[in-house]
GROMACS .gro file of N, CA, C and O in nm:
model
  380
    1ALA      N    1   0.085  -0.118   0.000
    1ALA     CA    2   0.000   0.000   0.000
    1ALA      C    3   0.089   0.123   0.000
    1ALA      O    4   0.199   0.122   0.052
    2GLY      N    5   0.038   0.228  -0.059
    2GLY     CA    6   0.113   0.351  -0.061
    2GLY      C    7   0.033   0.460  -0.128
    2GLY      O    8  -0.073   0.435  -0.184
    3SER      N    9   0.085   0.578  -0.120
    3SER     CA   10   0.022   0.691  -0.189
    3SER      C   11   0.132   0.777  -0.249
    3SER      O   12   0.246   0.776  -0.203
    4ALA      N   13   0.095   0.849  -0.354
    4ALA     CA   14   0.191   0.934  -0.422
    4ALA      C   15   0.123   1.064  -0.460
    4ALA      O   16   0.007   1.064  -0.501
    5GLY      N   17   0.195   1.173  -0.449
    5GLY     CA   18   0.140   1.304  -0.480
    5GLY      C   19   0.175   1.353  -0.618
    5GLY      O   20   0.127   1.458  -0.661
    6ASN      N   21   0.261   1.277  -0.688
    6ASN     CA   22   0.296   1.317  -0.824
    6ASN      C   23   0.332   1.193  -0.906
    6ASN      O   24   0.343   1.083  -0.853
    7VAL      N   25   0.350   1.215  -1.035
    7VAL     CA   26   0.375   1.104  -1.126
    7VAL      C   27   0.504   1.031  -1.091
    7VAL      O   28   0.509   0.908  -1.090
    8ARG      N   29   0.609   1.104  -1.061
    8ARG     CA   30   0.738   1.041  -1.030
    8ARG      C   31   0.725   0.946  -0.911
    8ARG      O   32   0.773   0.833  -0.914
    9GLU      N   33   0.661   0.993  -0.804
    9GLU     CA   34   0.643   0.909  -0.685
    9GLU      C   35   0.557   0.787  -0.719
    9GLU      O   36   0.585   0.676  -0.671
   10ALA      N   37   0.454   0.807  -0.797
   10ALA     CA   38   0.366   0.696  -0.833
   10ALA      C   39   0.441   0.592  -0.916
   10ALA      O   40   0.424   0.471  -0.895
   11LEU      N   41   0.522   0.638  -1.010
   11LEU     CA   42   0.600   0.544  -1.092
   11LEU      C   43   0.699   0.466  -1.007
   11LEU      O   44   0.725   0.348  -1.032
   12THR      N   45   0.753   0.529  -0.904
   12THR     CA   46   0.842   0.460  -0.811
   12THR      C   47   0.767   0.348  -0.739
   12THR      O   48   0.819   0.237  -0.726
   13LEU      N   49   0.646   0.377  -0.694
   13LEU     CA   50   0.565   0.274  -0.628
   13LEU      C   51   0.534   0.159  -0.722
   13LEU      O   52   0.544   0.041  -0.685
   14VAL      N   53   0.495   0.192  -0.844
   14VAL     CA   54   0.464   0.087  -0.943
   14VAL      C   55   0.588   0.004  -0.971
   14VAL      O   56   0.583  -0.119  -0.975
   15GLY      N   57   0.701   0.072  -0.987
   15GLY     CA   58   0.826   0.002  -1.016
   15GLY      C   59   0.872  -0.090  -0.905
   15GLY      O   60   0.938  -0.191  -0.930
   16ALA      N   61   0.835  -0.058  -0.782
   16ALA     CA   62   0.873  -0.141  -0.668
   16ALA      C   63   0.798  -0.273  -0.667
   16ALA      O   64   0.841  -0.370  -0.604
   17GLY      N   65   0.685  -0.277  -0.738
   17GLY     CA   66   0.607  -0.401  -0.748
   17GLY      C   67   0.524  -0.429  -0.625
   17GLY      O   68   0.520  -0.351  -0.530
   18GLY      N   69   0.458  -0.542  -0.629
   18GLY     CA   70   0.377  -0.586  -0.517
   18GLY      C   71   0.239  -0.524  -0.508
   18GLY      O   72   0.171  -0.542  -0.408
   19LEU      N   73   0.196  -0.453  -0.611
   19LEU     CA   74   0.063  -0.392  -0.608
   19LEU      C   75  -0.043  -0.490  -0.655
   19LEU      O   76  -0.026  -0.555  -0.759
   20ASP      N   77  -0.151  -0.500  -0.581
   20ASP     CA   78  -0.263  -0.583  -0.620
   20ASP      C   79  -0.364  -0.506  -0.703
   20ASP      O   80  -0.446  -0.563  -0.773
   21GLY      N   81  -0.361  -0.374  -0.692
   21GLY     CA   82  -0.452  -0.287  -0.763
   21GLY      C   83  -0.419  -0.144  -0.726
   21GLY      O   84  -0.340  -0.119  -0.635
   22ALA      N   85  -0.480  -0.052  -0.801
   22ALA     CA   86  -0.452   0.089  -0.774
   22ALA      C   87  -0.576   0.172  -0.800
   22ALA      O   88  -0.656   0.141  -0.888
   23ILE      N   89  -0.588   0.277  -0.723
   23ILE     CA   90  -0.689   0.380  -0.745
   23ILE      C   91  -0.609   0.502  -0.785
   23ILE      O   92  -0.530   0.555  -0.707
   24LEU      N   93  -0.628   0.543  -0.908
   24LEU     CA   94  -0.540   0.643  -0.968
   24LEU      C   95  -0.618   0.770  -1.001
   24LEU      O   96  -0.707   0.770  -1.085
   25ASP      N   97  -0.584   0.878  -0.931
   25ASP     CA   98  -0.643   1.006  -0.964
   25ASP      C   99  -0.590   1.048  -1.100
   25ASP      O  100  -0.472   1.030  -1.129
   26LEU      N  101  -0.676   1.102  -1.182
   26LEU     CA  102  -0.637   1.140  -1.317
   26LEU      C  103  -0.535   1.253  -1.318
   26LEU      O  104  -0.457   1.267  -1.412
   27ASN      N  105  -0.531   1.332  -1.211
   27ASN     CA  106  -0.440   1.444  -1.201
   27ASN      C  107  -0.354   1.425  -1.076
   27ASN      O  108  -0.405   1.428  -0.964
   28LEU      N  109  -0.225   1.407  -1.096
   28LEU     CA  110  -0.133   1.388  -0.983
   28LEU      C  111  -0.040   1.509  -0.975
   28LEU      O  112   0.049   1.525  -1.057
   29GLY      N  113  -0.065   1.594  -0.879
   29GLY     CA  114   0.020   1.711  -0.860
   29GLY      C  115   0.025   1.801  -0.983
   29GLY      O  116   0.128   1.858  -1.013
   30GLY      N  117  -0.086   1.812  -1.054
   30GLY     CA  118  -0.092   1.896  -1.172
   30GLY      C  119  -0.047   1.829  -1.300
   30GLY      O  120  -0.045   1.891  -1.406
   31GLU      N  121  -0.011   1.702  -1.292
   31GLU     CA  122   0.032   1.626  -1.410
   31GLU      C  123  -0.071   1.518  -1.445
   31GLU      O  124  -0.126   1.455  -1.355
   32PRO      N  125  -0.093   1.494  -1.574
   32PRO     CA  126  -0.179   1.382  -1.612
   32PRO      C  127  -0.116   1.251  -1.564
   32PRO      O  128   0.006   1.232  -1.573
   33ALA      N  129  -0.198   1.161  -1.516
   33ALA     CA  130  -0.150   1.035  -1.458
   33ALA      C  131  -0.131   0.924  -1.561
   33ALA      O  132  -0.106   0.810  -1.524
   34TYR      N  133  -0.137   0.956  -1.689
   34TYR     CA  134  -0.128   0.852  -1.792
   34TYR      C  135   0.001   0.771  -1.791
   34TYR      O  136  -0.004   0.650  -1.815
   35PRO      N  137   0.118   0.830  -1.760
   35PRO     CA  138   0.237   0.745  -1.751
   35PRO      C  139   0.223   0.637  -1.643
   35PRO      O  140   0.272   0.525  -1.659
   36VAL      N  141   0.155   0.670  -1.537
   36VAL     CA  142   0.133   0.573  -1.429
   36VAL      C  143   0.034   0.466  -1.476
   36VAL      O  144   0.055   0.347  -1.454
   37ALA      N  145  -0.071   0.509  -1.543
   37ALA     CA  146  -0.169   0.414  -1.597
   37ALA      C  147  -0.102   0.319  -1.695
   37ALA      O  148  -0.128   0.199  -1.694
   38ASP      N  149  -0.014   0.372  -1.780
   38ASP     CA  150   0.060   0.287  -1.874
   38ASP      C  151   0.144   0.184  -1.801
   38ASP      O  152   0.147   0.066  -1.838
   39ALA      N  153   0.213   0.227  -1.695
   39ALA     CA  154   0.298   0.136  -1.619
   39ALA      C  155   0.215   0.029  -1.547
   39ALA      O  156   0.254  -0.088  -1.544
   40LEU      N  157   0.102   0.068  -1.491
   40LEU     CA  158   0.014  -0.029  -1.425
   40LEU      C  159  -0.037  -0.131  -1.526
   40LEU      O  160  -0.034  -0.251  -1.501
   41ALA      N  161  -0.084  -0.082  -1.641
   41ALA     CA  162  -0.136  -0.173  -1.744
   41ALA      C  163  -0.027  -0.268  -1.793
   41ALA      O  164  -0.051  -0.388  -1.809
   42ALA      N  165   0.093  -0.216  -1.815
   42ALA     CA  166   0.204  -0.301  -1.861
   42ALA      C  167   0.239  -0.408  -1.760
   42ALA      O  168   0.280  -0.519  -1.797
   43GLY      N  169   0.222  -0.376  -1.633
   43GLY     CA  170   0.252  -0.472  -1.527
   43GLY      C  171   0.135  -0.562  -1.491
   43GLY      O  172   0.145  -0.644  -1.401
   44GLY      N  173   0.023  -0.545  -1.560
   44GLY     CA  174  -0.094  -0.629  -1.532
   44GLY      C  175  -0.162  -0.595  -1.401
   44GLY      O  176  -0.234  -0.678  -1.346
   45VAL      N  177  -0.140  -0.474  -1.351
   45VAL     CA  178  -0.201  -0.432  -1.226
   45VAL      C  179  -0.335  -0.365  -1.256
   45VAL      O  180  -0.340  -0.265  -1.327
   46PRO      N  181  -0.445  -0.420  -1.205
   46PRO     CA  182  -0.575  -0.357  -1.230
   46PRO      C  183  -0.585  -0.222  -1.159
   46PRO      O  184  -0.528  -0.204  -1.051
   47PHE      N  185  -0.652  -0.129  -1.223
   47PHE     CA  186  -0.666   0.002  -1.162
   47PHE      C  187  -0.798   0.066  -1.202
   47PHE      O  188  -0.863   0.027  -1.298
   48VAL      N  189  -0.834   0.164  -1.123
   48VAL     CA  190  -0.954   0.243  -1.142
   48VAL      C  191  -0.912   0.389  -1.143
   48VAL      O  192  -0.830   0.430  -1.061
   49PHE      N  193  -0.966   0.466  -1.236
   49PHE     CA  194  -0.944   0.610  -1.233
   49PHE      C  195  -1.041   0.673  -1.134
   49PHE      O  196  -1.159   0.636  -1.131
   50LEU      N  197  -0.994   0.767  -1.059
   50LEU     CA  198  -1.075   0.849  -0.970
   50LEU      C  199  -1.060   0.991  -1.021
   50LEU      O  200  -0.947   1.042  -1.029
   51THR      N  201  -1.169   1.055  -1.062
   51THR     CA  202  -1.155   1.185  -1.125
   51THR      C  203  -1.276   1.274  -1.105
   51THR      O  204  -1.388   1.226  -1.097
   52GLY      N  205  -1.250   1.402  -1.099
   52GLY     CA  206  -1.355   1.501  -1.095
   52GLY      C  207  -1.385   1.556  -1.233
   52GLY      O  208  -1.475   1.638  -1.249
   53TYR      N  209  -1.309   1.513  -1.332
   53TYR     CA  210  -1.326   1.562  -1.467
   53TYR      C  211  -1.433   1.487  -1.546
   53TYR      O  212  -1.474   1.531  -1.652
   54GLY      N  213  -1.473   1.371  -1.500
   54GLY     CA  214  -1.571   1.290  -1.572
   54GLY      C  215  -1.502   1.194  -1.667
   54GLY      O  216  -1.389   1.215  -1.710
   55ALA      N  217  -1.571   1.085  -1.697
   55ALA     CA  218  -1.515   0.980  -1.782
   55ALA      C  219  -1.479   1.032  -1.921
   55ALA      O  220  -1.386   0.982  -1.984
   56GLY      N  221  -1.549   1.135  -1.970
   56GLY     CA  222  -1.521   1.190  -2.102
   56GLY      C  223  -1.386   1.257  -2.113
   56GLY      O  224  -1.336   1.278  -2.224
   57ALA      N  225  -1.324   1.289  -2.001
   57ALA     CA  226  -1.195   1.356  -2.003
   57ALA      C  227  -1.079   1.257  -2.012
   57ALA      O  228  -0.965   1.297  -2.030
   58ILE      N  229  -1.107   1.130  -2.001
   58ILE     CA  230  -1.002   1.029  -2.002
   58ILE      C  231  -0.958   1.000  -2.145
   58ILE      O  232  -1.041   0.987  -2.235
   59ASP      N  233  -0.827   0.992  -2.164
   59ASP     CA  234  -0.769   0.963  -2.295
   59ASP      C  235  -0.837   0.840  -2.355
   59ASP      O  236  -0.861   0.741  -2.284
   60SER      N  237  -0.862   0.843  -2.484
   60SER     CA  238  -0.938   0.737  -2.550
   60SER      C  239  -0.874   0.599  -2.536
   60SER      O  240  -0.944   0.499  -2.536
   61ARG      N  241  -0.743   0.592  -2.519
   61ARG     CA  242  -0.681   0.459  -2.505
   61ARG      C  243  -0.718   0.392  -2.374
   61ARG      O  244  -0.700   0.272  -2.358
   62PHE      N  245  -0.771   0.469  -2.280
   62PHE     CA  246  -0.815   0.414  -2.153
   62PHE      C  247  -0.967   0.420  -2.140
   62PHE      O  248  -1.021   0.414  -2.029
   63ALA      N  249  -1.036   0.428  -2.252
   63ALA     CA  250  -1.182   0.443  -2.252
   63ALA      C  251  -1.253   0.331  -2.176
   63ALA      O  252  -1.357   0.353  -2.116
   64GLY      N  253  -1.199   0.212  -2.174
   64GLY     CA  254  -1.262   0.100  -2.105
   64GLY      C  255  -1.224   0.086  -1.959
   64GLY      O  256  -1.273  -0.003  -1.890
   65THR      N  257  -1.140   0.174  -1.911
   65THR     CA  258  -1.095   0.166  -1.772
   65THR      C  259  -1.206   0.213  -1.678
   65THR      O  260  -1.265   0.317  -1.699
   66PRO      N  261  -1.235   0.135  -1.577
   66PRO     CA  262  -1.336   0.178  -1.480
   66PRO      C  263  -1.302   0.313  -1.419
   66PRO      O  264  -1.185   0.344  -1.396
   67THR      N  265  -1.406   0.393  -1.397
   67THR     CA  266  -1.387   0.528  -1.346
   67THR      C  267  -1.485   0.555  -1.233
   67THR      O  268  -1.603   0.525  -1.245
   68ILE      N  269  -1.435   0.611  -1.127
   68ILE     CA  270  -1.518   0.657  -1.017
   68ILE      C  271  -1.512   0.809  -1.021
   68ILE      O  272  -1.404   0.868  -1.017
   69ALA      N  273  -1.628   0.872  -1.032
   69ALA     CA  274  -1.634   1.018  -1.041
   69ALA      C  275  -1.636   1.082  -0.903
   69ALA      O  276  -1.698   1.031  -0.812
   70LYS      N  277  -1.564   1.194  -0.892
   70LYS     CA  278  -1.570   1.274  -0.770
   70LYS      C  279  -1.685   1.373  -0.784
   70LYS      O  280  -1.704   1.425  -0.892
   71PRO      N  281  -1.753   1.406  -0.680
   71PRO     CA  282  -1.744   1.339  -0.550
   71PRO      C  283  -1.800   1.198  -0.562
   71PRO      O  284  -1.889   1.173  -0.642
   72PHE      N  285  -1.745   1.108  -0.487
   72PHE     CA  286  -1.786   0.969  -0.497
   72PHE      C  287  -1.848   0.922  -0.366
   72PHE      O  288  -1.823   0.977  -0.260
   73HIS      N  289  -1.927   0.819  -0.379
   73HIS     CA  290  -1.986   0.755  -0.261
   73HIS      C  291  -1.882   0.658  -0.206
   73HIS      O  292  -1.821   0.583  -0.284
   74PRO      N  293  -1.860   0.656  -0.078
   74PRO     CA  294  -1.760   0.565  -0.021
   74PRO      C  295  -1.780   0.419  -0.062
   74PRO      O  296  -1.684   0.345  -0.075
   75GLN      N  297  -1.903   0.378  -0.088
   75GLN     CA  298  -1.927   0.240  -0.129
   75GLN      C  299  -1.866   0.210  -0.265
   75GLN      O  300  -1.826   0.097  -0.291
   76ALA      N  301  -1.858   0.310  -0.353
   76ALA     CA  302  -1.796   0.289  -0.484
   76ALA      C  303  -1.647   0.258  -0.467
   76ALA      O  304  -1.594   0.167  -0.531
   77LEU      N  305  -1.582   0.330  -0.380
   77LEU     CA  306  -1.442   0.307  -0.353
   77LEU      C  307  -1.421   0.173  -0.283
   77LEU      O  308  -1.332   0.095  -0.319
   78GLU      N  309  -1.508   0.142  -0.188
   78GLU     CA  310  -1.499   0.014  -0.118
   78GLU      C  311  -1.516  -0.102  -0.216
   78GLU      O  312  -1.444  -0.201  -0.209
   79LYS      N  313  -1.609  -0.090  -0.308
   79LYS     CA  314  -1.633  -0.195  -0.406
   79LYS      C  315  -1.508  -0.218  -0.491
   79LYS      O  316  -1.470  -0.333  -0.517
   80ALA      N  317  -1.443  -0.110  -0.533
   80ALA     CA  318  -1.322  -0.123  -0.613
   80ALA      C  319  -1.213  -0.197  -0.535
   80ALA      O  320  -1.149  -0.288  -0.587
   81VAL      N  321  -1.192  -0.158  -0.411
   81VAL     CA  322  -1.089  -0.221  -0.329
   81VAL      C  323  -1.121  -0.368  -0.304
   81VAL      O  324  -1.033  -0.453  -0.310
   82ARG      N  325  -1.246  -0.399  -0.280
   82ARG     CA  326  -1.284  -0.541  -0.258
   82ARG      C  327  -1.255  -0.625  -0.382
   82ARG      O  328  -1.211  -0.740  -0.370
   83ARG      N  329  -1.278  -0.570  -0.500
   83ARG     CA  330  -1.252  -0.645  -0.622
   83ARG      C  331  -1.103  -0.676  -0.636
   83ARG      O  332  -1.065  -0.783  -0.680
   84PHE      N  333  -1.017  -0.581  -0.598
   84PHE     CA  334  -0.874  -0.608  -0.601
   84PHE      C  335  -0.838  -0.713  -0.497
   84PHE      O  336  -0.762  -0.805  -0.524
   85ALA      N  337  -0.893  -0.699  -0.377
   85ALA     CA  338  -0.858  -0.786  -0.266
   85ALA      C  339  -0.900  -0.931  -0.289
   85ALA      O  340  -0.829  -1.023  -0.250
   86ASP      N  341  -1.014  -0.950  -0.354
   86ASP     CA  342  -1.060  -1.088  -0.373
   86ASP      C  343  -1.009  -1.148  -0.503
   86ASP      O  344  -1.042  -1.261  -0.538
   87GLY      N  345  -0.925  -1.073  -0.576
   87GLY     CA  346  -0.864  -1.126  -0.696
   87GLY      C  347  -0.953  -1.131  -0.818
   87GLY      O  348  -0.919  -1.191  -0.918
   88SER      N  349  -1.068  -1.066  -0.811
   88SER     CA  350  -1.160  -1.074  -0.924
   88SER      C  351  -1.130  -0.969  -1.030
   88SER      O  352  -1.202  -0.957  -1.127
   89GLY      N  353  -1.025  -0.893  -1.014
   89GLY     CA  354  -0.982  -0.803  -1.120
   89GLY      C  355  -1.030  -0.661  -1.105
   89GLY      O  356  -1.055  -0.613  -0.997
   90ILE      N  357  -1.045  -0.598  -1.217
   90ILE     CA  358  -1.080  -0.457  -1.222
   90ILE      C  359  -1.224  -0.437  -1.180
   90ILE      O  360  -1.313  -0.510  -1.223
   91ALA      N  361  -1.246  -0.338  -1.098
   91ALA     CA  362  -1.381  -0.305  -1.053
   91ALA      C  363  -1.461  -0.248  -1.168
   91ALA      O  364  -1.407  -0.191  -1.261
   92ASP      N  365  -1.590  -0.266  -1.162
   92ASP     CA  366  -1.673  -0.208  -1.268
   92ASP      C  367  -1.704  -0.062  -1.239
   92ASP      O  368  -1.664  -0.008  -1.137
   93LYS      N  369  -1.771   0.005  -1.331
   93LYS     CA  370  -1.794   0.149  -1.321
   93LYS      C  371  -1.909   0.187  -1.230
   93LYS      O  372  -1.925   0.301  -1.196
   94ARG      N  373  -1.992   0.091  -1.192
   94ARG     CA  374  -2.109   0.125  -1.111
   94ARG      C  375  -2.071   0.139  -0.965
   94ARG      O  376  -1.991   0.064  -0.914
   95PRO      N  377  -2.131   0.238  -0.895
   95PRO     CA  378  -2.103   0.254  -0.751
   95PRO      C  379  -2.156   0.139  -0.669
   95PRO      O  380  -2.234   0.062  -0.712
   0.00000   0.00000   0.00000
């Protein structure tokens, strides 16, 4: 488990390995989080975007990636984490 405030820190966490899943804010310290999303996808780590920009703001190459919109209901976040924890993969888009 860990948290990162910018892309560099996030890439360090991904590079260290051992992640079962990730909740990735679309904006990390003013930078788009796509390099982190690319690294997670390359490593086979399931992830969910968390964003206040809406699903339409996500780069088209990640169009199928589950997204939780801000403000979010805590149950939506809990559902995503449970899906990672039980090994069932990427959480779906519904809260």
